[in-house]
mmCIF file of C-alpha atoms in Angstrom:
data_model
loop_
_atom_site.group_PDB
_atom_site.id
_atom_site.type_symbol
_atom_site.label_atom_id
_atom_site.label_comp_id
_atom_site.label_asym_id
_atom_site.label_seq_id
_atom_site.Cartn_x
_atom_site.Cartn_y
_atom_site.Cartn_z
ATOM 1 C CA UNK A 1 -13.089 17.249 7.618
ATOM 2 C CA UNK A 2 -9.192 16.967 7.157
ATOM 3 C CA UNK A 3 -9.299 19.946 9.772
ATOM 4 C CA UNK A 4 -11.992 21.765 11.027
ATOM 5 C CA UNK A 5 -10.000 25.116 9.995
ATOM 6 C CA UNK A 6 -10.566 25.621 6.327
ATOM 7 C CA UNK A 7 -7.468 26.276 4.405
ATOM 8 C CA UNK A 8 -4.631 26.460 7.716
ATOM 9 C CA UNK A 9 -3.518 23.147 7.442
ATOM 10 C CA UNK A 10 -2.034 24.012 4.443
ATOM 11 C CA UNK A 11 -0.967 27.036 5.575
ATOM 12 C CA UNK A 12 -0.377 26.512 9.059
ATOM 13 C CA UNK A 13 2.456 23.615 8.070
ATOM 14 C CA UNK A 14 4.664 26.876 6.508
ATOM 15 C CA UNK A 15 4.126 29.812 8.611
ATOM 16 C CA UNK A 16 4.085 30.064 11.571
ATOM 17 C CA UNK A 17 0.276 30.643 13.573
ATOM 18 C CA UNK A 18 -0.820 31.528 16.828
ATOM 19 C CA UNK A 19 -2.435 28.638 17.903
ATOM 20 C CA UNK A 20 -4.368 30.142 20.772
ATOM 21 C CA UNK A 21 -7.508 29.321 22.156
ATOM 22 C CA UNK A 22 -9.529 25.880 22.809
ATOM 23 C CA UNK A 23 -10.924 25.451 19.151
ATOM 24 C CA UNK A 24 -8.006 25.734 18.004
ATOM 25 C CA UNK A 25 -5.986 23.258 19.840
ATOM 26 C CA UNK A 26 -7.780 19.898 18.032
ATOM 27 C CA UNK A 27 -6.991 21.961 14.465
ATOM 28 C CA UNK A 28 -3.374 22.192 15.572
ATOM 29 C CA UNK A 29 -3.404 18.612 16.563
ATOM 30 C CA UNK A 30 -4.758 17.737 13.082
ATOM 31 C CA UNK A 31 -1.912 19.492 11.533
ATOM 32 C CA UNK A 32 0.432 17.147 13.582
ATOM 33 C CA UNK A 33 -1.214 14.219 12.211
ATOM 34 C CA UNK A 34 -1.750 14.583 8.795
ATOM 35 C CA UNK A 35 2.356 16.401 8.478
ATOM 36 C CA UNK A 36 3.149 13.047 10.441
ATOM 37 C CA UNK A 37 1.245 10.945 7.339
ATOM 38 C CA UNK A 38 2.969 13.201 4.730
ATOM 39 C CA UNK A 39 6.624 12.677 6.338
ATOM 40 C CA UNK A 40 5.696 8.938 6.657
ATOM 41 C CA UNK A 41 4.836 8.666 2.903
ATOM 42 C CA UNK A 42 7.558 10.436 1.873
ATOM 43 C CA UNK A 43 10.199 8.436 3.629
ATOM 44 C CA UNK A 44 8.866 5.423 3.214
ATOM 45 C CA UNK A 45 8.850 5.695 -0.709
ATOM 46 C CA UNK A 46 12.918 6.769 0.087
ATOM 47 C CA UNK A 47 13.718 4.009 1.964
ATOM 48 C CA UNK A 48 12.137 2.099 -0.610
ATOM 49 C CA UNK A 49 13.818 3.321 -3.267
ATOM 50 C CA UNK A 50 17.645 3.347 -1.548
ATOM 51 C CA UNK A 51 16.328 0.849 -0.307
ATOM 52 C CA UNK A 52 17.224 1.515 3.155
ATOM 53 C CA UNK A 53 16.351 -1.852 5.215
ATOM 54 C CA UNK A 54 16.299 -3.439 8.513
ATOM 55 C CA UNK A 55 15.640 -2.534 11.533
ATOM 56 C CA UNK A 56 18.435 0.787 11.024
ATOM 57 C CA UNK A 57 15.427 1.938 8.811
ATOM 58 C CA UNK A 58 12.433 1.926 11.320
ATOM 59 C CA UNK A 59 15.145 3.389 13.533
ATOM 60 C CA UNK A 60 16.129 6.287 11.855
ATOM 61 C CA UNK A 61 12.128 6.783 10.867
ATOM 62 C CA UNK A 62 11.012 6.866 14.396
ATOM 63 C CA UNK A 63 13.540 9.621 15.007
ATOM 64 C CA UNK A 64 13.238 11.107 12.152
ATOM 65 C CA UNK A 65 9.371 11.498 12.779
ATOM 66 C CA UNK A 66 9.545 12.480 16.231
ATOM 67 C CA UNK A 67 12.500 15.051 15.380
ATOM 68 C CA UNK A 68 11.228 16.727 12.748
ATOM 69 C CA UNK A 69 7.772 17.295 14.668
ATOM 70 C CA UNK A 70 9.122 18.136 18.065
ATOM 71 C CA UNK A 71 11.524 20.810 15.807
ATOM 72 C CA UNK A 72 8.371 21.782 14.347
ATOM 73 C CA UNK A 73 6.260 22.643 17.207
ATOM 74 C CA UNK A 74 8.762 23.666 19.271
ATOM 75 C CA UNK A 75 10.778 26.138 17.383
ATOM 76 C CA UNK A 76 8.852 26.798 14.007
ATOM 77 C CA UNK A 77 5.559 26.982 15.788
ATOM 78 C CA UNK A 78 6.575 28.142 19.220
ATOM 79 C CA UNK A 79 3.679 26.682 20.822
ATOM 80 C CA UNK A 80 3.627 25.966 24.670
ATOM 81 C CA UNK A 81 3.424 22.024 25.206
ATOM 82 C CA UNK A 82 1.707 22.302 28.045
ATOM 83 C CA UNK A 83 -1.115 23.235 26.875
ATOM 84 C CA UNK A 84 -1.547 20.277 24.848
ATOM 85 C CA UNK A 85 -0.674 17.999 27.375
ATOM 86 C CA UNK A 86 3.110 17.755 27.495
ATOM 87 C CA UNK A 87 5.702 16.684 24.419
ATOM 88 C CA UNK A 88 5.137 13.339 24.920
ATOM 89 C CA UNK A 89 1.319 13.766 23.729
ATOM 90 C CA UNK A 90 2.786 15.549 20.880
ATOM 91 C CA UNK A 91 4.972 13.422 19.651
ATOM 92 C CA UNK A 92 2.224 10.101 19.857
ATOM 93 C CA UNK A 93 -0.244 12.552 18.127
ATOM 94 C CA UNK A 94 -0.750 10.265 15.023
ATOM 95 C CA UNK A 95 2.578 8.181 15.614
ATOM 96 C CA UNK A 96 1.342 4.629 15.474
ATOM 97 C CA UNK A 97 -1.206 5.518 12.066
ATOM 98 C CA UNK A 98 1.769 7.234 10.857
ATOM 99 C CA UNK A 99 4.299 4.042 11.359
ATOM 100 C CA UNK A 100 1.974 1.931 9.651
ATOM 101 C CA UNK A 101 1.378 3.968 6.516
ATOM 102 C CA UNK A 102 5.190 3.978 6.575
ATOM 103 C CA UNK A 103 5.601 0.411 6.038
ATOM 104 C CA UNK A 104 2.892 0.087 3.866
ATOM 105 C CA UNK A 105 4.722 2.764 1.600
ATOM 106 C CA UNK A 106 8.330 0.897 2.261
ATOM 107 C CA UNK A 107 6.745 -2.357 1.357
ATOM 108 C CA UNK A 108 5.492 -1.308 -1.972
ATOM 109 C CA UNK A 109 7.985 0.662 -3.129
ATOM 110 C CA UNK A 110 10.814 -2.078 -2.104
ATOM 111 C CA UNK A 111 8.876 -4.694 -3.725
ATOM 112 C CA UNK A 112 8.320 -2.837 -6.826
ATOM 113 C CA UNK A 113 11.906 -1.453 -7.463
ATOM 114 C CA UNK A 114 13.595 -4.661 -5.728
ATOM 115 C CA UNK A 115 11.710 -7.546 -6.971
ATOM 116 C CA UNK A 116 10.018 -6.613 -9.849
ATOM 117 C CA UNK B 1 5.746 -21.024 -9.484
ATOM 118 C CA UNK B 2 6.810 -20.207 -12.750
ATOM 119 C CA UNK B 3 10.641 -18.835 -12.965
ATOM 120 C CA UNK B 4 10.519 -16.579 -15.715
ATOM 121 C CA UNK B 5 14.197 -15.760 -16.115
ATOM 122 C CA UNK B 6 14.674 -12.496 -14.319
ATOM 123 C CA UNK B 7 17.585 -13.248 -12.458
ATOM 124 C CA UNK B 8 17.255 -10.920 -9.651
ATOM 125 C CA UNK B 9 13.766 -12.859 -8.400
ATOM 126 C CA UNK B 10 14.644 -16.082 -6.822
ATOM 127 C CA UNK B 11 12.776 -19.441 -8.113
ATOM 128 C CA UNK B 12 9.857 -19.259 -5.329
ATOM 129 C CA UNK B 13 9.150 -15.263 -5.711
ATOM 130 C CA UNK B 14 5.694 -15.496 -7.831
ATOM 131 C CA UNK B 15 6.152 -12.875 -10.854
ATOM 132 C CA UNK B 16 2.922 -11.567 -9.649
ATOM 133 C CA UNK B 17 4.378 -10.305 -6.553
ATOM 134 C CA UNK B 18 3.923 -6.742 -7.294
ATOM 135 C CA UNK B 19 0.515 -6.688 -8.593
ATOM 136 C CA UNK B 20 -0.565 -9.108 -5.369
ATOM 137 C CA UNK B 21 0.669 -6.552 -2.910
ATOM 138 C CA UNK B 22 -1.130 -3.803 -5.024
ATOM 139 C CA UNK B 23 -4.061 -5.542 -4.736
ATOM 140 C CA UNK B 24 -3.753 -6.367 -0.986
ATOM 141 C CA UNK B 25 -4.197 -2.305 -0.866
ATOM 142 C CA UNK B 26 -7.009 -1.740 -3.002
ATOM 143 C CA UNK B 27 -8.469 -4.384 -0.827
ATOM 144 C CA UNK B 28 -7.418 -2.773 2.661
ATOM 145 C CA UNK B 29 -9.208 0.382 0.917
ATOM 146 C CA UNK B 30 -12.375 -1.263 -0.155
ATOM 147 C CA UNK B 31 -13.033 -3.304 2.836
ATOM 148 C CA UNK B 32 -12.392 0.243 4.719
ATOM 149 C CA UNK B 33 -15.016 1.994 2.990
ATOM 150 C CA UNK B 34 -17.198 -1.260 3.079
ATOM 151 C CA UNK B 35 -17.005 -1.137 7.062
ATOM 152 C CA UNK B 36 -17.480 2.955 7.177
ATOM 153 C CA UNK B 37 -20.246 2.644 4.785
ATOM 154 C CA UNK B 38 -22.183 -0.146 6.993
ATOM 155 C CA UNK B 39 -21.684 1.363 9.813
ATOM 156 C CA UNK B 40 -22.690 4.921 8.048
ATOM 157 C CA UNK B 41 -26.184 2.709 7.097
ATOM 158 C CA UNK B 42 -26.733 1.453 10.554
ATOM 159 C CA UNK B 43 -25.291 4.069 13.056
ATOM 160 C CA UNK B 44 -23.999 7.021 11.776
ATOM 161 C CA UNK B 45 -27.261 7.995 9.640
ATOM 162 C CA UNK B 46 -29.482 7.571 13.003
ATOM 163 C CA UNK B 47 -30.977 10.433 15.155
ATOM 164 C CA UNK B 48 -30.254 7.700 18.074
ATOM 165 C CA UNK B 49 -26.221 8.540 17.507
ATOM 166 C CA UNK B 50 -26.238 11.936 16.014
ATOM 167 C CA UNK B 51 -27.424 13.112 19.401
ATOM 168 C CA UNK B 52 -25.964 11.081 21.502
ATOM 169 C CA UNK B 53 -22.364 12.050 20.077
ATOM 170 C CA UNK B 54 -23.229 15.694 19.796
ATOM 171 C CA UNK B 55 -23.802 15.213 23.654
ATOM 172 C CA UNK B 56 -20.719 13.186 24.807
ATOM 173 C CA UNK B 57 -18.459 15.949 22.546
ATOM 174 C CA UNK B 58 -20.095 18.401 24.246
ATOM 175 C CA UNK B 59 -19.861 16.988 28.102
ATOM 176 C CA UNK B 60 -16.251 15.847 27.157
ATOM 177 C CA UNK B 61 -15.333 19.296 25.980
ATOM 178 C CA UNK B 62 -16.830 21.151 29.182
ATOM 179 C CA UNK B 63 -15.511 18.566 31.371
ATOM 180 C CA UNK B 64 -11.846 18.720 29.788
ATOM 181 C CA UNK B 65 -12.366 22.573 30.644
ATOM 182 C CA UNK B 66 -13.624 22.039 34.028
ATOM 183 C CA UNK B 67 -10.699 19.735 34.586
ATOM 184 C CA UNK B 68 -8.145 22.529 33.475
ATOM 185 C CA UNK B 69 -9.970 25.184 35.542
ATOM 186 C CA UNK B 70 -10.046 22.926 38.566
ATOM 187 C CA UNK B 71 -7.161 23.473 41.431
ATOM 188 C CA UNK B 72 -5.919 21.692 44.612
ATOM 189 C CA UNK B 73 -7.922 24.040 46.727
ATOM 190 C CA UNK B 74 -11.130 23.162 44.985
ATOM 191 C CA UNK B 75 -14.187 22.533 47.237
ATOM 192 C CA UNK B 76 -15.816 19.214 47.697
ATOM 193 C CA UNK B 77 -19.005 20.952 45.695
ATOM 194 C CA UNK B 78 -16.515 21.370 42.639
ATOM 195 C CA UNK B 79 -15.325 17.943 42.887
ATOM 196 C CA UNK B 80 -18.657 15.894 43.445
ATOM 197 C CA UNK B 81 -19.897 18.261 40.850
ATOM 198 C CA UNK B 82 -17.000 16.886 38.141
ATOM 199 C CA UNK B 83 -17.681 13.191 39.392
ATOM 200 C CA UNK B 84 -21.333 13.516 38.671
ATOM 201 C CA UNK B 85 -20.730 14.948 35.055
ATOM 202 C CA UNK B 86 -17.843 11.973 34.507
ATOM 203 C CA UNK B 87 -20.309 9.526 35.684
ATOM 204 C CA UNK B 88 -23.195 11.202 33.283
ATOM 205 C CA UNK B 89 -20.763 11.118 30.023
ATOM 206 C CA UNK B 90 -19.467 7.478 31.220
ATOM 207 C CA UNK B 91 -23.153 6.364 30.850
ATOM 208 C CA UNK B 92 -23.200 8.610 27.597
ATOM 209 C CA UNK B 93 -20.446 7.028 26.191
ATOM 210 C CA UNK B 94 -21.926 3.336 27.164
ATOM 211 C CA UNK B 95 -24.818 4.228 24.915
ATOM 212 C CA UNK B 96 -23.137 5.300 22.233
ATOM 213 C CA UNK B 97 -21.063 1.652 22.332
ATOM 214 C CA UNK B 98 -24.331 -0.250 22.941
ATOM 215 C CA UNK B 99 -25.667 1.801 19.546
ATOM 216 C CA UNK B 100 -22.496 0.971 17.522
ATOM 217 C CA UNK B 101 -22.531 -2.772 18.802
ATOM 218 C CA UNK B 102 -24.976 -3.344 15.856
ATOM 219 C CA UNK B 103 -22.705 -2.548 13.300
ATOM 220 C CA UNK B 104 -19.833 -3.942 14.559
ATOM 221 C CA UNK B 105 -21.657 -7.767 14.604
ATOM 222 C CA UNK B 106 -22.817 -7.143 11.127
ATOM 223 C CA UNK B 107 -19.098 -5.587 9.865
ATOM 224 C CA UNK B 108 -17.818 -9.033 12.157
ATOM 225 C CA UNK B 109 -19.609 -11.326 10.151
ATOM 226 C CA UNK B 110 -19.504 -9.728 6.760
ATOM 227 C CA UNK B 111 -15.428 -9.565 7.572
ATOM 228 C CA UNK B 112 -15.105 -13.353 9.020
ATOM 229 C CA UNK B 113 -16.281 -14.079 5.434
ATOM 230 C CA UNK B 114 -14.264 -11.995 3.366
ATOM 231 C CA UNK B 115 -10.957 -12.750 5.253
ATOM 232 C CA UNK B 116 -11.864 -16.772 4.554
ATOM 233 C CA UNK B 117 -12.231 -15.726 1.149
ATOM 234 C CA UNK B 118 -9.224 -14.303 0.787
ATOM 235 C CA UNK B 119 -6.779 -16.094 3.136
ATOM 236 C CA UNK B 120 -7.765 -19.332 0.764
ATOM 237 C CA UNK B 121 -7.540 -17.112 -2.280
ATOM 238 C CA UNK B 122 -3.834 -16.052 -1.351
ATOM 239 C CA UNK B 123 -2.794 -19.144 1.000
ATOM 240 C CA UNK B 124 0.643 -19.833 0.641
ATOM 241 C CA UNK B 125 1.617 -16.839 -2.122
ATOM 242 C CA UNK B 126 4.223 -14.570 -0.965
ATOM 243 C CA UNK B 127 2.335 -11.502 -2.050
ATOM 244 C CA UNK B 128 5.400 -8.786 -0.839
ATOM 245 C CA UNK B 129 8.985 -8.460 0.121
ATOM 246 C CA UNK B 130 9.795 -6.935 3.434
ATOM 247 C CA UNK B 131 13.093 -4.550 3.499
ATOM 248 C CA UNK B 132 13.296 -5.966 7.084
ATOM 249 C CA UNK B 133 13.080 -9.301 8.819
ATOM 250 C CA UNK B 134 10.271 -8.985 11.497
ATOM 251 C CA UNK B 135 10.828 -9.829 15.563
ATOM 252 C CA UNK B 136 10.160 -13.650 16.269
ATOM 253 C CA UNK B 137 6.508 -13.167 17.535
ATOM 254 C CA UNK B 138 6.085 -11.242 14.612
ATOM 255 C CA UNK B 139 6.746 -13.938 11.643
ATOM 256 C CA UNK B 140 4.060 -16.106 12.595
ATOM 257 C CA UNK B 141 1.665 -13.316 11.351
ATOM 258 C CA UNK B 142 4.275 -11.998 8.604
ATOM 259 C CA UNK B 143 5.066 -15.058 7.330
ATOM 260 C CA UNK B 144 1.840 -17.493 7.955
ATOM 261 C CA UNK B 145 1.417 -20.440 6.111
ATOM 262 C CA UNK B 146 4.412 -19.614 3.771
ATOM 263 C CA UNK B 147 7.400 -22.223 2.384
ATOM 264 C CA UNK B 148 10.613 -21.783 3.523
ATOM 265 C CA UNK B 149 12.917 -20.206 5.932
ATOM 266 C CA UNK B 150 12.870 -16.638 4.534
ATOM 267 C CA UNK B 151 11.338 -14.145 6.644
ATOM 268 C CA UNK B 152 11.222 -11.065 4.454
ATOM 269 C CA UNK B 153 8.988 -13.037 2.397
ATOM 270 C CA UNK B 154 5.212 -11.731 3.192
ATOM 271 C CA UNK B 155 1.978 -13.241 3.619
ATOM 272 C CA UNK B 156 -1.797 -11.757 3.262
ATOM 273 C CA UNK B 157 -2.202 -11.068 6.651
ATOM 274 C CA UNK B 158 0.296 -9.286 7.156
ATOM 275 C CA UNK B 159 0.307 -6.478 4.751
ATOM 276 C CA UNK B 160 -3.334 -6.373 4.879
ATOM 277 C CA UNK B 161 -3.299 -5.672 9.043
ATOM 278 C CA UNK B 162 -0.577 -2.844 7.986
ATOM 279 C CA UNK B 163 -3.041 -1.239 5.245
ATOM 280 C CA UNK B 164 -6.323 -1.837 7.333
ATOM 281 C CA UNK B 165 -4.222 -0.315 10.547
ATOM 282 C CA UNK B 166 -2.752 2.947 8.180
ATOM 283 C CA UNK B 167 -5.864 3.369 5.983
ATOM 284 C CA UNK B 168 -8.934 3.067 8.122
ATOM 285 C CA UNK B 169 -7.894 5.754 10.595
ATOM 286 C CA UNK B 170 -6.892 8.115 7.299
ATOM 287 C CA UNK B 171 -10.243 7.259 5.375
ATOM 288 C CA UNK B 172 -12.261 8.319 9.118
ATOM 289 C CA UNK B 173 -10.594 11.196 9.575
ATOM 290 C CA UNK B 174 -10.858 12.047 5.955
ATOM 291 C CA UNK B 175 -14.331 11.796 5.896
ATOM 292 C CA UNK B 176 -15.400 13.298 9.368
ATOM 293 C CA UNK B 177 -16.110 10.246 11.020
ATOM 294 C CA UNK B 178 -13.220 9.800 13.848
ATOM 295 C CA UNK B 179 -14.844 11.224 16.993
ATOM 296 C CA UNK B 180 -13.322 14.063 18.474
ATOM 297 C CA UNK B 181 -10.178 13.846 20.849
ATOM 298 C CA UNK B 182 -11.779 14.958 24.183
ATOM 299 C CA UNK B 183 -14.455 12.415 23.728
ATOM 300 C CA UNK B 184 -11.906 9.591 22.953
ATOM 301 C CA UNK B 185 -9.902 10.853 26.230
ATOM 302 C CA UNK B 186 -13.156 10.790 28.367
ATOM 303 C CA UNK B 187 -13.919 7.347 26.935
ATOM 304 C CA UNK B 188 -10.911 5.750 27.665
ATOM 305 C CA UNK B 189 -11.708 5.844 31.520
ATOM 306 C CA UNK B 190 -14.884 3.117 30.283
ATOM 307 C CA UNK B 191 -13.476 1.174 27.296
ATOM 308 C CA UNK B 192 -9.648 0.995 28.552
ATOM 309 C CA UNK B 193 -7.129 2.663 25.840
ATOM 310 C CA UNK B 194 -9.225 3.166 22.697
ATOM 311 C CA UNK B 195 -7.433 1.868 19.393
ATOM 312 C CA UNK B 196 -6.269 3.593 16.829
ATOM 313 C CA UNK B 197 -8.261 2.982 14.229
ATOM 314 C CA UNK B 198 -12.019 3.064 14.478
ATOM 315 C CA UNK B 199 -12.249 4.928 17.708
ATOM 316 C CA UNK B 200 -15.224 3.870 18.741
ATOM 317 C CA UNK B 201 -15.641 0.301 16.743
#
């Protein structure tokens, strides 16, 4: 259910994996998405904590997020983005669900540390 | 409001902030699985939609391959053939909306209650601090019916659109219940851009 291929998301997020073949392009999507969630959680409990704040922090998040992802699947992964429709369908892969959980996360952890 | 001497919360800033904005969560998360569950009861459980979505993953999938396959020098046959099978999964996918329309008028009405509930339950508390001040459109959602001029002070609504907009995609996807991306691609054609959470609410 979190992806259709067993155990790779877990594995697939620290080696590298040929990601070949049409089955296996909406399980490589899924591993966008849910790394996109983790990276989202984790800085948002950073910026949080700093706290990092303003608009400087959904900044450097959005490029953060898109960075680390297009480094990711690029380079680590080596895929061909063509085949999944171009960067840009990449990098939205999960983006907006991802920015949300982000503030959530910044939120809480800001109001907790800051004013409580 | 209470000030109860902590000197880094300023006299308006309920001491109950914290446990408010934890709660605004755990209610983003029940009312989640309280809309995935109904519409689990009414459409998800049903023969009626089980098939129907096997069939538009299935048409959406061969069509996405078709597409892929198909070049400029294509013959008419190829093409007519593709616009007949868009046209079939179109009608598909307009059945499949027509079968989730129930749920969505019961999760409506259930929801219209529960957000009265709890918009006069927490009307007027500042139930979390923003690290940002939100763009001008923004505050009258971020900051609605709150005191002052502060901005990073933030209402209900808010934080419960962010948590309902972050969790409910997580908890589908979690549980199997986000249809697949070829089908929300094919679909889009029909219902215009689908949203990101709840697909195919």
């Amino acid at each position: 259910m979190l992806c259709q291929s067993g155990d790779k998301p877990w594995k697939a997020l620290v080696m590298p994996m040929s990601w070949r073949g049409g089955g296996q392009k909406d399980e490589f999507l899924d591993v966008i998405y849910w790394f996109r969630q983790i990276i989202a959680v984790i800085l948002g409990i950073i910026w949080g904590v700093v706290p990092l704040k303003g608009f400087v922090g959904i900044a450097v998040f959005c490029l953060i997020n898109a960075g680390v992802l297009y480094l990711y699947f690029s380079s680590f992964q080596q895929i061909d983005e063509e085949e999944y429709g171009g960067t840009w369908e990449l990098t939205k892969e999960g983006f907006m669900t991802s920015f949300a959980l982000f503030l959530v996360v910044w939120i809480i952890f800001y109001t907790a540390i800051h004013y409580d | 409001m209470v000030h109860l001497g902590k000197s880094n919360l300023p006299d308006r800033v309920d001491p109950s902030l914290f446990p408010d904005t934890l709660l605004i969560v755990f209610i983003s998360v029940c009312t989640a699985l309280l809309a995935e569950g109904i519409t689990w009861v009414l459409v998800y459980r049903t023969d009626k939609y089980k098939r129907l979505k096997a069939e538009v993953e299935k048409q959406s999938k061969k069509l996405e391959k078709k597409k892929e396959t198909i070049t400029e020098s294509a013959g008419r046959q190829q093409k007519k053939k593709i616009e007949r099978q868009e046209e079939k999964l179109k009608n598909n996918n307009r059945d499949l909306s027509m079968v989730r329309m129930k749920s969505m008028f019961a999760i409506g009405f259930c929801f219209t209650a529960l957000m009265g509930m709890f918009n006069s339950i927490f009307d007027g508390r500042v139930v979390a601090k923003l690290p940002f001040i939100p763009l001008s459109y923004i505050q009258g959602l971020s900051h609605r019916n709150l005191l002052g001029e502060d901005y990073t002070d933030c209402s209900f609504i808010f934080l419960y659109i962010l948590c309902t907009m972050s969790i409910r995609q997580n908890i589908q996807k979690m549980l199997g219940l986000a249809p697949s991306r070829a089908a929300t691609k094919q679909a889009g054609g029909f219902l215009g851009p689908p949203p990101q959470a709840g697909k195919f609410s």
